[in-house]
CSV table of C-alpha atoms in Angstrom, one decimal:
chain,number,residue,atom,x,y,z
A,1115,MET,CA,-17.0,16.2,2.5
A,1116,ASP,CA,-19.4,17.6,-0.1
A,1117,PHE,CA,-19.1,17.2,-3.8
A,1118,ASN,CA,-17.9,20.8,-4.2
A,1119,LYS,CA,-15.0,20.2,-1.9
A,1120,CYS,CA,-14.5,16.7,-2.1
A,1121,THR,CA,-13.0,6.8,-8.1
A,1122,LEU,CA,-14.8,0.4,-13.0
A,1123,ILE,CA,-11.6,2.2,-14.0
A,1124,LYS,CA,-11.0,4.0,-17.3
A,1125,VAL,CA,-7.4,4.9,-17.7
A,1126,LEU,CA,-6.4,7.1,-20.6
A,1127,SER,CA,-3.4,5.0,-21.3
A,1128,SER,CA,-2.8,1.7,-22.9
A,1129,PHE,CA,-4.6,-0.7,-20.6
A,1130,VAL,CA,-7.6,-1.1,-18.3
A,1131,LEU,CA,-7.7,-3.2,-15.1
A,1132,PRO,CA,-10.9,-4.5,-13.5
A,1133,LEU,CA,-12.1,-3.4,-10.1
A,1134,CYS,CA,-11.2,-5.5,-7.1
A,1135,PHE,CA,-13.7,-5.6,-4.3
A,1136,THR,CA,-12.2,-6.3,-0.9
A,1137,CYS,CA,-14.2,-8.7,1.2
A,1138,LEU,CA,-14.3,-8.2,5.0
A,1139,ILE,CA,-16.3,-9.2,8.0
A,1140,PRO,CA,-19.1,-7.0,9.2
A,1141,SER,CA,-18.4,-3.7,11.0
A,1142,ALA,CA,-19.5,-5.3,14.3
A,1143,ALA,CA,-16.1,-7.1,14.4
A,1144,PHE,CA,-14.0,-3.9,14.2
A,1145,SER,CA,-11.3,-4.0,16.8
A,1146,SER,CA,-11.0,-1.2,19.4
A,1147,SER,CA,-7.3,-0.4,19.7
A,1148,LEU,CA,-7.9,3.3,19.3
A,1149,ASN,CA,-7.6,5.9,22.0
A,1150,LEU,CA,-8.8,9.5,22.0
A,1151,GLU,CA,-5.6,10.8,23.7
A,1152,TRP,CA,-6.9,14.4,24.1
A,1153,LYS,CA,-9.3,16.9,22.6
A,1154,ALA,CA,-9.5,20.7,22.8
A,1155,GLU,CA,-11.9,23.4,21.7
A,1156,PHE,CA,-10.7,26.9,20.8
A,1157,GLY,CA,-12.4,30.3,20.4
A,1158,GLY,CA,-15.6,31.3,22.1
A,1159,LYS,CA,-15.4,35.0,21.4
A,1160,LYS,CA,-16.9,34.7,18.0
A,1161,VAL,CA,-17.6,32.0,15.4
A,1162,GLU,CA,-14.4,29.9,15.0
A,1163,THR,CA,-13.9,26.7,12.9
A,1164,GLY,CA,-10.9,24.5,12.3
A,1165,THR,CA,-9.7,23.6,8.8
A,1166,VAL,CA,-6.3,21.8,9.3
A,1167,THR,CA,-3.7,21.2,12.1
A,1168,ILE,CA,0.0,20.4,11.5
A,1169,PRO,CA,2.9,19.6,13.8
A,1170,ALA,CA,4.6,22.8,15.0
A,1171,VAL,CA,8.3,23.3,14.9
A,1172,ASP,CA,8.6,23.0,18.7
A,1173,GLY,CA,6.8,19.7,19.1
A,1174,GLY,CA,3.3,21.2,19.5
A,1175,PHE,CA,0.7,21.8,16.9
A,1176,LEU,CA,-0.6,24.7,14.8
A,1177,LEU,CA,-4.3,25.0,13.9
A,1178,VAL,CA,-5.5,27.1,10.9
A,1179,GLY,CA,-9.2,27.8,10.4
A,1180,GLU,CA,-11.6,30.7,10.0
A,1181,ALA,CA,-13.4,33.1,12.4
A,1182,GLU,CA,-15.8,36.0,12.3
A,1183,SER,CA,-13.9,39.1,11.0
A,1184,GLU,CA,-12.3,41.5,13.5
A,1185,TYR,CA,-13.0,44.4,11.3
A,1186,LEU,CA,-16.7,43.9,10.5
A,1187,LYS,CA,-18.2,41.8,13.3
A,1188,GLY,CA,-21.6,40.5,12.8
A,1189,ASN,CA,-21.7,40.9,9.0
A,1190,GLY,CA,-20.7,37.3,8.1
A,1191,LYS,CA,-17.1,38.3,6.9
A,1192,LYS,CA,-14.3,36.0,7.9
A,1193,ASP,CA,-10.6,36.2,9.0
A,1194,ILE,CA,-7.9,33.5,9.0
A,1195,TYR,CA,-7.8,32.0,12.5
A,1196,VAL,CA,-4.6,30.5,13.9
A,1197,VAL,CA,-4.0,28.8,17.2
A,1198,LYS,CA,-0.6,27.5,18.4
A,1199,MET,CA,-0.9,24.8,21.0
A,1200,ASN,CA,1.5,22.6,23.0
A,1201,ALA,CA,1.9,18.8,22.6
A,1202,THR,CA,-1.1,18.1,24.7
A,1203,GLY,CA,-3.5,20.6,23.1
A,1204,LEU,CA,-3.2,23.5,25.5
A,1205,GLU,CA,-3.3,26.9,23.7
A,1206,THR,CA,0.0,28.9,23.6
A,1207,TRP,CA,-1.2,31.8,21.4
A,1208,GLU,CA,-4.1,32.8,19.2
A,1209,LYS,CA,-4.0,35.1,16.1
A,1210,TYR,CA,-6.4,36.5,13.4
A,1211,TYR,CA,-5.3,37.7,10.0
A,1212,GLY,CA,-7.6,39.5,7.6
A,1213,GLY,CA,-8.9,42.6,6.0
A,1214,TYR,CA,-12.4,44.0,5.2
A,1215,GLY,CA,-13.7,41.0,3.3
A,1216,ASP,CA,-13.5,37.2,3.6
A,1217,ASP,CA,-10.0,35.9,4.3
A,1218,ILE,CA,-9.9,32.1,4.6
A,1219,GLY,CA,-7.0,29.7,5.3
A,1220,THR,CA,-7.2,26.3,3.6
A,1221,PHE,CA,-3.6,25.0,3.9
A,1222,VAL,CA,-0.5,25.5,6.2
A,1223,ARG,CA,3.1,24.3,6.1
A,1224,ALA,CA,6.0,24.7,8.5
A,1225,THR,CA,8.9,26.5,6.8
A,1226,SER,CA,12.7,26.1,7.0
A,1227,ASP,CA,13.1,29.4,8.9
A,1228,GLY,CA,11.0,28.2,11.8
A,1229,GLY,CA,7.8,29.9,10.7
A,1230,TYR,CA,4.8,29.0,8.8
A,1231,ILE,CA,3.2,29.7,5.4
A,1232,ILE,CA,-0.6,29.7,5.0
A,1233,GLY,CA,-2.5,29.4,1.8
A,1234,GLY,CA,-6.1,30.3,1.1
A,1235,SER,CA,-8.3,32.9,-0.5
A,1236,SER,CA,-9.3,36.6,0.0
A,1237,ARG,CA,-12.2,38.8,-0.9
A,1238,SER,CA,-10.6,41.9,0.8
A,1239,ASN,CA,-10.5,43.8,-2.5
A,1240,TRP,CA,-12.5,46.4,-4.2
A,1241,ASN,CA,-14.1,44.2,-6.9
A,1242,ASP,CA,-15.2,41.3,-4.7
A,1243,ASN,CA,-13.1,38.7,-6.6
A,1244,ARG,CA,-11.9,35.8,-4.5
A,1245,ASN,CA,-8.2,35.8,-5.1
A,1246,MET,CA,-5.5,33.3,-4.0
A,1247,LEU,CA,-3.9,34.4,-0.7
A,1248,LEU,CA,-0.5,33.6,0.7
A,1249,VAL,CA,0.4,34.6,4.3
A,1250,LYS,CA,3.8,34.2,5.9
A,1251,ILE,CA,4.1,34.3,9.7
A,1252,SER,CA,6.9,33.8,12.2
A,1253,ALA,CA,7.1,31.0,14.8
A,1254,GLU,CA,5.3,33.4,17.2
A,1255,GLY,CA,2.6,34.3,14.7
A,1256,LYS,CA,3.9,37.7,13.7
A,1257,LEU,CA,2.8,38.6,10.2
A,1258,GLN,CA,5.9,38.9,7.9
A,1259,TRP,CA,4.2,39.4,4.6
A,1260,LYS,CA,0.9,38.8,2.7
A,1261,LYS,CA,0.3,38.5,-1.0
A,1262,GLU,CA,-2.8,38.2,-3.2
A,1263,TYR,CA,-2.8,36.6,-6.6
A,1264,PRO,CA,-5.6,37.8,-8.9
A,1265,ALA,CA,-6.8,36.0,-11.9
A,1266,GLU,CA,-4.6,36.2,-15.0
A,1267,PRO,CA,-4.8,39.6,-16.8
A,1268,ASN,CA,-6.0,38.0,-20.0
A,1269,LEU,CA,-9.0,36.3,-18.4
A,1270,THR,CA,-11.9,36.8,-20.8
A,1271,SER,CA,-14.7,35.9,-18.4
A,1272,GLU,CA,-16.9,38.7,-17.3
A,1273,GLY,CA,-17.8,37.0,-14.1
A,1274,LEU,CA,-16.0,37.2,-10.7
A,1275,ASN,CA,-13.1,34.8,-10.2
A,1276,ASP,CA,-13.4,32.3,-7.4
A,1277,ASP,CA,-9.8,31.1,-6.6
A,1278,GLU,CA,-8.1,29.4,-3.7
A,1279,ILE,CA,-4.7,27.9,-2.7
A,1280,ILE,CA,-5.0,24.3,-1.7
A,1281,TYR,CA,-1.3,23.1,-1.5
A,1282,ILE,CA,2.1,24.7,-0.9
A,1283,ARG,CA,5.5,23.1,-1.4
A,1284,GLU,CA,8.6,24.9,-0.1
A,1285,GLU,CA,11.5,25.1,-2.5
A,1286,ALA,CA,15.1,26.2,-2.0
A,1287,ASP,CA,14.3,29.6,-3.6
A,1288,GLY,CA,10.7,30.1,-2.7
A,1289,TYR,CA,7.4,28.2,-3.0
A,1290,THR,CA,5.4,26.3,-5.5
A,1291,ILE,CA,1.6,26.9,-5.1
A,1292,LEU,CA,-1.2,24.7,-6.3
A,1293,GLY,CA,-4.6,26.1,-6.5
A,1294,ASN,CA,-8.1,26.0,-8.2
A,1295,LYS,CA,-9.8,28.8,-10.1
A,1296,LYS,CA,-13.3,29.3,-11.4
A,1297,SER,CA,-15.4,32.1,-12.7
A,1298,THR,CA,-19.0,32.7,-11.6
A,1299,ASP,CA,-20.2,32.9,-15.2
A,1300,THR,CA,-18.7,29.6,-16.3
A,1301,ILE,CA,-19.5,26.0,-15.4
A,1302,GLY,CA,-16.0,24.5,-15.5
A,1303,GLY,CA,-12.9,25.2,-13.4
A,1304,ASP,CA,-9.2,24.9,-13.9
A,1305,ILE,CA,-6.0,24.4,-11.9
A,1306,PHE,CA,-3.3,26.9,-11.1
A,1307,LEU,CA,0.4,26.1,-10.6
A,1308,ILE,CA,2.4,29.2,-9.5
A,1309,LYS,CA,6.1,29.5,-8.6
A,1310,VAL,CA,6.9,32.4,-6.3
A,1311,ASN,CA,10.1,33.7,-4.6
A,1312,GLY,CA,10.8,33.8,-0.9
A,1313,GLN,CA,8.8,37.1,-0.6
A,1314,GLY,CA,5.8,35.8,-2.6
A,1315,GLY,CA,6.7,37.5,-5.9
A,1316,VAL,CA,5.5,35.6,-9.0
A,1317,GLU,CA,8.2,33.9,-11.2
A,1318,TRP,CA,5.9,32.0,-13.4
A,1319,ARG,CA,2.3,30.7,-13.5
A,1320,LYS,CA,0.5,28.0,-15.5
A,1321,THR,CA,-3.1,27.1,-16.0
A,1322,ILE,CA,-3.7,23.4,-16.2
A,1323,GLY,CA,-6.8,21.6,-17.5
A,1324,GLY,CA,-9.4,23.4,-19.5
A,1325,ARG,CA,-11.2,20.3,-21.0
A,1326,GLU,CA,-14.2,20.3,-18.6
A,1327,ASP,CA,-14.1,20.9,-14.9
A,1328,GLU,CA,-10.9,20.0,-13.0
A,1329,LYS,CA,-10.1,20.5,-9.4
A,1330,ALA,CA,-6.7,19.7,-7.8
A,1331,VAL,CA,-6.3,18.2,-4.3
A,1332,SER,CA,-2.5,17.4,-4.0
A,1333,LEU,CA,0.9,18.0,-5.4
A,1334,GLN,CA,3.9,15.6,-5.4
A,1335,ASP,CA,7.5,16.0,-6.5
A,1336,THR,CA,8.7,13.7,-9.3
A,1337,PRO,CA,12.3,12.4,-9.6
A,1338,ASP,CA,13.0,14.6,-12.7
A,1339,GLY,CA,12.3,17.8,-10.8
A,1340,GLY,CA,8.7,18.1,-12.0
A,1341,TYR,CA,5.3,17.7,-10.3
A,1342,LEU,CA,2.4,15.3,-10.3
A,1343,ILE,CA,-0.9,17.0,-9.7
A,1344,VAL,CA,-3.8,14.8,-8.6
A,1345,GLY,CA,-7.4,15.9,-8.4
A,1346,TYR,CA,-10.8,15.1,-9.9
A,1347,GLY,CA,-13.3,16.6,-12.3
A,1348,ALA,CA,-16.0,16.1,-14.9
A,1349,LEU,CA,-13.6,14.7,-17.5
A,1350,SER,CA,-15.9,12.6,-19.7
A,1351,SER,CA,-19.5,12.3,-20.9
A,1352,GLU,CA,-20.3,9.9,-18.2
A,1353,THR,CA,-22.2,11.0,-15.1
A,1354,GLY,CA,-20.1,12.1,-12.1
A,1355,TYR,CA,-16.4,12.8,-11.6
A,1356,ASP,CA,-13.2,11.0,-12.5
A,1357,ILE,CA,-9.9,11.1,-10.8
A,1358,TYR,CA,-7.4,13.4,-12.7
A,1359,LEU,CA,-3.6,13.1,-12.9
A,1360,SER,CA,-1.3,15.5,-14.6
A,1361,LYS,CA,2.5,15.4,-14.9
A,1362,THR,CA,4.4,18.6,-15.5
A,1363,ASP,CA,8.0,19.6,-15.8
A,1364,SER,CA,9.8,21.9,-13.3
A,1365,HIS,CA,8.1,25.0,-14.9
A,1366,GLY,CA,4.6,23.7,-15.0
A,1367,LYS,CA,4.4,22.6,-18.6
A,1368,VAL,CA,2.1,19.6,-18.9
A,1369,GLU,CA,3.8,16.4,-20.2
A,1370,TRP,CA,0.8,14.0,-19.8
A,1371,SER,CA,-2.6,13.8,-18.3
A,1372,LYS,CA,-4.6,10.7,-17.4
A,1373,SER,CA,-7.8,9.8,-15.6
A,1374,LEU,CA,-9.3,7.0,-13.5
A,1375,GLY,CA,-13.0,6.8,-13.4
A,1376,GLY,CA,-16.3,5.2,-14.2
A,1377,LYS,CA,-20.0,5.9,-14.3
A,1378,GLY,CA,-20.3,7.2,-10.7
A,1379,TRP,CA,-18.6,9.8,-8.6
A,1380,ASP,CA,-14.8,9.1,-8.3
A,1381,ILE,CA,-13.1,11.6,-6.1
A,1382,SER,CA,-9.4,11.7,-4.9
A,1383,THR,CA,-8.6,13.2,-1.6
A,1384,VAL,CA,-5.0,12.3,-0.8
A,1385,THR,CA,-1.8,11.1,-2.6
A,1386,ALA,CA,1.4,9.5,-1.3
A,1387,PRO,CA,4.7,8.5,-3.1
A,1388,THR,CA,6.0,4.9,-2.8
A,1389,SER,CA,9.6,3.7,-2.6
A,1390,ASP,CA,9.5,2.2,-6.2
A,1391,GLY,CA,8.6,5.6,-7.8
A,1392,GLY,CA,4.9,5.1,-8.0
A,1393,TYR,CA,2.0,6.8,-6.2
A,1394,LEU,CA,-0.9,5.7,-4.0
A,1395,ILE,CA,-4.1,7.6,-4.5
A,1396,GLY,CA,-7.0,7.5,-2.0
A,1397,GLY,CA,-10.5,8.9,-1.9
A,1398,GLN,CA,-14.0,7.7,-2.4
A,1399,SER,CA,-16.0,6.1,-5.1
A,1400,SER,CA,-19.7,5.4,-6.0
A,1401,SER,CA,-18.7,3.3,-9.0
A,1402,GLY,CA,-19.5,0.1,-7.2
A,1403,ASN,CA,-21.3,-1.1,-4.1
A,1404,ASP,CA,-24.6,-0.4,-5.8
A,1405,GLY,CA,-23.8,3.3,-6.0
A,1406,LEU,CA,-22.9,3.8,-2.3
A,1407,PHE,CA,-19.9,5.9,-1.5
A,1408,SER,CA,-17.0,3.9,-0.1
A,1409,GLY,CA,-13.3,4.2,0.4
A,1410,TYR,CA,-11.1,3.9,-2.7
A,1411,LEU,CA,-7.3,3.1,-3.0
A,1412,ALA,CA,-5.2,2.7,-6.1
A,1413,LYS,CA,-1.6,2.6,-7.1
A,1414,VAL,CA,-0.2,4.0,-10.3
A,1415,ASN,CA,3.4,3.9,-11.7
A,1416,SER,CA,5.6,6.8,-12.5
A,1417,GLU,CA,3.8,7.2,-15.9
A,1418,GLY,CA,0.4,7.3,-14.3
A,1419,ASN,CA,-0.6,3.8,-15.4
A,1420,LEU,CA,-2.9,1.9,-13.1
A,1421,LEU,CA,-1.2,-1.1,-11.3
A,1422,TRP,CA,-4.0,-2.1,-9.0
A,1423,GLN,CA,-7.0,-0.7,-7.2
A,1424,GLN,CA,-9.4,-1.6,-4.3
A,1425,VAL,CA,-12.9,-0.4,-3.6
A,1426,MET,CA,-13.8,-1.1,0.0
A,1427,PRO,CA,-17.2,-2.3,1.2
A,1428,ALA,CA,-19.4,0.6,2.2
A,1429,TYR,CA,-19.7,-0.7,5.8
A,1430,VAL,CA,-15.9,-0.5,6.2
A,1431,CYS,CA,-15.0,3.0,5.0
A,1432,THR,CA,-16.8,5.9,3.3
A,1433,LEU,CA,-13.8,8.2,2.6
A,1434,ILE,CA,-10.0,7.8,2.9
A,1435,GLU,CA,-8.2,10.8,4.4
A,1436,THR,CA,-4.5,9.8,4.9
A,1437,ILE,CA,-2.1,7.2,3.4
A,1438,VAL,CA,1.1,6.1,5.1
A,1439,PRO,CA,3.2,3.4,3.3
A,1440,THR,CA,4.9,1.1,5.9
A,1441,ASP,CA,7.4,-1.7,5.8
A,1442,LYS,CA,4.5,-4.2,6.1
A,1443,GLY,CA,2.0,-2.6,3.7
A,1444,ILE,CA,-0.2,0.5,3.9
A,1445,GLU,CA,-1.8,2.3,6.8
A,1446,LEU,CA,-5.0,4.3,5.9
A,1447,THR,CA,-7.3,6.4,8.0
A,1448,GLY,CA,-10.7,7.9,7.0
A,1449,TRP,CA,-14.3,8.1,8.0
A,1450,LEU,CA,-17.3,5.7,8.0
A,1451,GLU,CA,-20.7,7.2,7.9
A,1452,SER,CA,-23.0,6.0,10.6
A,1453,GLY,CA,-26.5,6.8,11.7
A,1454,THR,CA,-25.5,9.6,14.1
A,1455,GLY,CA,-22.5,11.1,12.2
A,1456,TYR,CA,-19.1,9.7,11.3
A,1457,ASP,CA,-16.7,7.2,12.9
A,1458,PHE,CA,-13.0,7.5,12.6
A,1459,VAL,CA,-11.4,4.3,11.0
A,1460,ARG,CA,-7.9,3.0,10.6
A,1461,ILE,CA,-7.3,0.3,8.0
A,1462,LEU,CA,-4.2,-1.7,7.5
A,1463,THR,CA,-3.6,-3.4,4.1
A,1464,ASP,CA,-0.9,-5.4,2.3
A,1465,GLU,CA,1.2,-3.9,-0.5
A,1466,THR,CA,-1.7,-4.3,-3.0
A,1467,GLY,CA,-4.4,-2.7,-0.8
A,1468,VAL,CA,-6.0,-5.9,0.5
A,1469,ILE,CA,-7.3,-5.3,4.0
A,1470,SER,CA,-5.7,-7.1,6.9
A,1471,SER,CA,-7.2,-5.3,9.9
A,1472,THR,CA,-9.5,-2.5,10.8
A,1473,ASP,CA,-10.0,-0.3,13.9
A,1474,LEU,CA,-12.8,2.2,14.7
A,1475,ILE,CA,-13.6,4.9,17.2
A,1476,ASN,CA,-16.7,7.0,17.4
A,1477,ASN,CA,-17.5,10.3,19.1
A,1478,GLU,CA,-20.8,12.2,19.1
A,1479,GLN,CA,-19.0,15.4,18.1
A,1480,TRP,CA,-17.9,14.1,14.7
A,1481,SER,CA,-20.9,15.2,12.7
A,1482,LYS,CA,-19.1,15.3,9.4
A,1483,PRO,CA,-15.7,14.1,8.0
A,1484,PHE,CA,-13.2,16.3,9.6
A,1485,ALA,CA,-9.6,16.9,8.3
A,1486,VAL,CA,-7.0,14.3,9.4
A,1487,THR,CA,-3.3,14.8,9.6
A,1488,ALA,CA,-0.7,12.0,10.3
A,1489,VAL,CA,1.6,13.4,13.0
A,1490,ASP,CA,3.8,10.5,14.0
A,1491,LYS,CA,3.7,6.7,14.0
A,1492,GLY,CA,0.2,5.5,14.8
A,1493,ALA,CA,-1.0,9.0,15.8
A,1494,TYR,CA,-3.4,11.4,14.0
A,1495,ILE,CA,-4.8,14.8,14.5
A,1496,VAL,CA,-8.5,15.5,13.7
A,1497,THR,CA,-9.5,19.1,13.0
A,1498,GLY,CA,-13.0,20.6,12.6
A,1499,TYR,CA,-15.6,22.4,14.7
A,1500,VAL,CA,-18.2,21.6,17.3
A,1501,VAL,CA,-21.6,23.1,17.8
A,1502,ASP,CA,-22.8,24.2,21.2
A,1503,LYS,CA,-26.1,22.7,22.4
A,1504,PRO,CA,-29.0,25.2,22.7
A,1505,GLY,CA,-28.6,27.5,25.6
A,1506,TYR,CA,-26.8,30.7,26.6
A,1507,ARG,CA,-23.5,29.8,24.9
A,1508,TYR,CA,-25.4,28.7,21.8
A,1509,TRP,CA,-26.8,32.1,21.2
A,1510,LEU,CA,-23.8,34.1,22.5
A,1511,ASN,CA,-21.2,32.4,20.4
A,1512,LYS,CA,-23.3,31.6,17.3
A,1513,GLN,CA,-22.7,27.8,17.9
A,1514,GLU,CA,-19.3,27.0,16.4
A,1515,GLN,CA,-15.9,26.6,18.1
A,1516,ALA,CA,-12.7,25.1,16.5
A,1517,TYR,CA,-12.1,21.5,17.6
A,1518,VAL,CA,-8.8,19.5,17.6
A,1519,ALA,CA,-8.4,15.9,18.8
A,1520,LYS,CA,-5.4,13.5,18.9
A,1521,ILE,CA,-6.1,9.8,18.2
A,1522,LYS,CA,-3.4,7.2,19.2
A,1523,PHE,CA,-3.4,3.5,18.3
A,1524,ALA,CA,-2.6,1.3,21.3
A,1525,LYS,CA,-1.3,-1.6,19.2
């Protein structure tokens, strides 16, 4: 994860808690109860990469990524790339969705009608703005409808807008869309929250943020029908980013905003609700461990107040990708940077984030932190791309193919 895409605590509330550094034995003692159950590569006709994979409605999986454009091959333009596979990673069908510019998928969710809705961005327009893009497809991949969402009409910036959808929540009467927006002639960015009907028509939209540079990463329902937005941004005069939390009502009106952060780079990547009404927030932080990036886990209550936090040793975890609360504590997965790439790690903690056990598996194809999706108990899907070694395929296919792997824990 880079800083454009990708938490000492300063909470903008009534109290501050100190950092708690978790002690653990060296990485040489990691256990090895992880199995690479299967892996698959997709594409080969063009340049294909994977962004995210989710469980499909029939027990298989659905991959969303990007590929060289069908319309303008060889010019660097991109289409949304979708692959449906069975439970063991074998391809069932393959589809491309796009126009005459860049169309990129960043999020996908299964829908109650058996199909899927894909969020992303599009530059297939006359003015080269990058607009939010919503694509609805059937279970078989047939395009049902597609909508673009340009910047608000009263946008005063003279630059091009650079917007994308990063999260979609299905509602009884449509979808709530979370996205990020930025203009090419400004430094900061803001957050979009948009409610659309079942055909993608806008019912309301809100812009959230505006103080400095905010970027959303996840959306959670709240018990009162509102939303909790979690992200990160340059929220203070200190160097680096802070974690950003914003609570809205059911129509996107902000009720409160708070932040967690220190002097380093503090970045949220994932959020999960807890049974007591609070939220777990995971990511990475350089506000500790002598400035080295390491995994970060915190819990806040329903009002966004910090209850506890853990910064992990840099040799245990570099970045947290998934959080699954369990009856015994918390199950985390993420990545540990190594000399040759990244190792996949699973970390079990108690209810306050104190580490009880760790597992690690490495693979030479994991050159960067790929996306991770929890698919069932003790199983995860890793999504990214692989690069062919120099040779005929390297030049013919321009290196990249979409990559999916299933990791299962033996214990």
